[in-house]
Tab-separated table of C-alpha atoms in Angstrom:
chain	number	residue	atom	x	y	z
A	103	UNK	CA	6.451	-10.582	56.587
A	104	UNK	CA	4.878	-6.779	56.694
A	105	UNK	CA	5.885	-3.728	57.090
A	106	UNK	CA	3.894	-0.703	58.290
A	107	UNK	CA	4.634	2.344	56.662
A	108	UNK	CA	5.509	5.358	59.148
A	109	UNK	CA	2.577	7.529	59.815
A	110	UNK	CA	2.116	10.424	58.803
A	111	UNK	CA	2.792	13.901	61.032
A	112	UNK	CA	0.379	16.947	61.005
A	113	UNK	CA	3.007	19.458	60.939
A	114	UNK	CA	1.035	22.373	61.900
A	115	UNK	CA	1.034	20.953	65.260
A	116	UNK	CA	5.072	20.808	65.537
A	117	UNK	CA	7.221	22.864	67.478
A	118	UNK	CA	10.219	24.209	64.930
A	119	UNK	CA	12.972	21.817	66.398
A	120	UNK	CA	10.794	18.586	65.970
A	121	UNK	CA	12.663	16.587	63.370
A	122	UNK	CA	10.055	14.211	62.267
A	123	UNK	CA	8.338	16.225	59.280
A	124	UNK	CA	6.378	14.405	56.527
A	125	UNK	CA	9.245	15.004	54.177
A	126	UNK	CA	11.699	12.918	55.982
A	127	UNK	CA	9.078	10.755	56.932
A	128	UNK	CA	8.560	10.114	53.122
A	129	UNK	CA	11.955	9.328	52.419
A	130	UNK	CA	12.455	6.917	55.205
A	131	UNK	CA	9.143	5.027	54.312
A	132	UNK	CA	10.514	4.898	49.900
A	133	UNK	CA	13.981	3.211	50.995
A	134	UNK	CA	12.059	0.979	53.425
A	135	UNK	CA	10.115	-0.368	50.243
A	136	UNK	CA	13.502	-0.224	48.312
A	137	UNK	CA	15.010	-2.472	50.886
A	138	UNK	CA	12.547	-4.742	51.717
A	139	UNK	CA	10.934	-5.230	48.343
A	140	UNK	CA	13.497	-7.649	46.983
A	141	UNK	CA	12.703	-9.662	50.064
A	142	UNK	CA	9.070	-10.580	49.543
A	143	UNK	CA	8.383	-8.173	52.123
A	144	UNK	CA	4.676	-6.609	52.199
A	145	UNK	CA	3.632	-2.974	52.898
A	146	UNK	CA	0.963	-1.751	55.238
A	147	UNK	CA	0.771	1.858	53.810
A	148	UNK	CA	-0.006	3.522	57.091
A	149	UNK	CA	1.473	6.697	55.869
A	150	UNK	CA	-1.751	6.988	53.539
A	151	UNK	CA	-3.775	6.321	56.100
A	152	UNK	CA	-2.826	9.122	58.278
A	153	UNK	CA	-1.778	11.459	55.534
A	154	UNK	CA	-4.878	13.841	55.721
A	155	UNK	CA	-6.602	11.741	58.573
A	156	UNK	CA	-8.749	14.758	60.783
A	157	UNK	CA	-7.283	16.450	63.676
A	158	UNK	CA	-9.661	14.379	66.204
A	159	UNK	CA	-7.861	11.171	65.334
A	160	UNK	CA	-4.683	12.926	67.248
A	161	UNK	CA	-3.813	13.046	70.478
A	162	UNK	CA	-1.275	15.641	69.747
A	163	UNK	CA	0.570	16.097	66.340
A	164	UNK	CA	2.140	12.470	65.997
A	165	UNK	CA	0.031	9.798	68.210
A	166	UNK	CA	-3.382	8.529	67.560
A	167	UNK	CA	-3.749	7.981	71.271
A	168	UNK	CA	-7.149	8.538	71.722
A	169	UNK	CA	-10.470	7.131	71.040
A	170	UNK	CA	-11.054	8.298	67.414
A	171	UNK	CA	-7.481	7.039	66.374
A	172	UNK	CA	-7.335	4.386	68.024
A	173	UNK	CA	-10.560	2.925	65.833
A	174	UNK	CA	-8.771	4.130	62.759
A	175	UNK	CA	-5.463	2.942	62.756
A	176	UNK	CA	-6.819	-0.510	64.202
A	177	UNK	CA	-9.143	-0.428	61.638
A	178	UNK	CA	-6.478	0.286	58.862
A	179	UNK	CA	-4.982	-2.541	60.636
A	180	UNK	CA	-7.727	-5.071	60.570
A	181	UNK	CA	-8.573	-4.144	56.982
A	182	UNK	CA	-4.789	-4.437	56.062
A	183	UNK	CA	-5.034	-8.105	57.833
A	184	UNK	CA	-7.946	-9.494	56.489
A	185	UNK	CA	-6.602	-8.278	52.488
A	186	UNK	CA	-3.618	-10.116	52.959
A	187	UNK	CA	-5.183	-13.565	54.647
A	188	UNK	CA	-8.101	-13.033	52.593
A	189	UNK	CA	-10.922	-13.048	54.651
């Protein structure tokens, strides 16, 4: 079983009331790996992966729905895959 991380949020792109910032975003992702750990449970660290990822690879502050992040997070994806089956 895997888990992927949260992403990442580029806050400079939030409006004041949006309640998904980095911080909390952090926190969620550490009791995630505190939880699951004990259960064999791997970790795709998405979060990393989108941490300082460039503002092209956004469709708006918290979706990779376009072109550019699409191709990185499937890549992250792919590369994540083929680690863990070893290929």
């Amino acid at each position: 079983i895997t888990f992927a991380l949260t992403t990442a949020v580029d806050e400079s792109l939030m409006k004041a009331d949006f309640r998904r910032r980095n911080e909390v975003i952090k926190q969620y992702n550490e009791i995630a790996i505190e939880a699951l750990t004990p259960l064999g449970v791997s970790f795709n660290d998405l979060y990393s992966v989108t941490e300082n990822c460039p503002p092209e690879c956004r469709s708006d502050g918290v979706h990779f729905n376009c072109e550019a992040g699409v191709r990185m997070m499937g890549e992250a994806v792919a590369d994540y895959i083929r680690r863990e089956l070893s290929i």
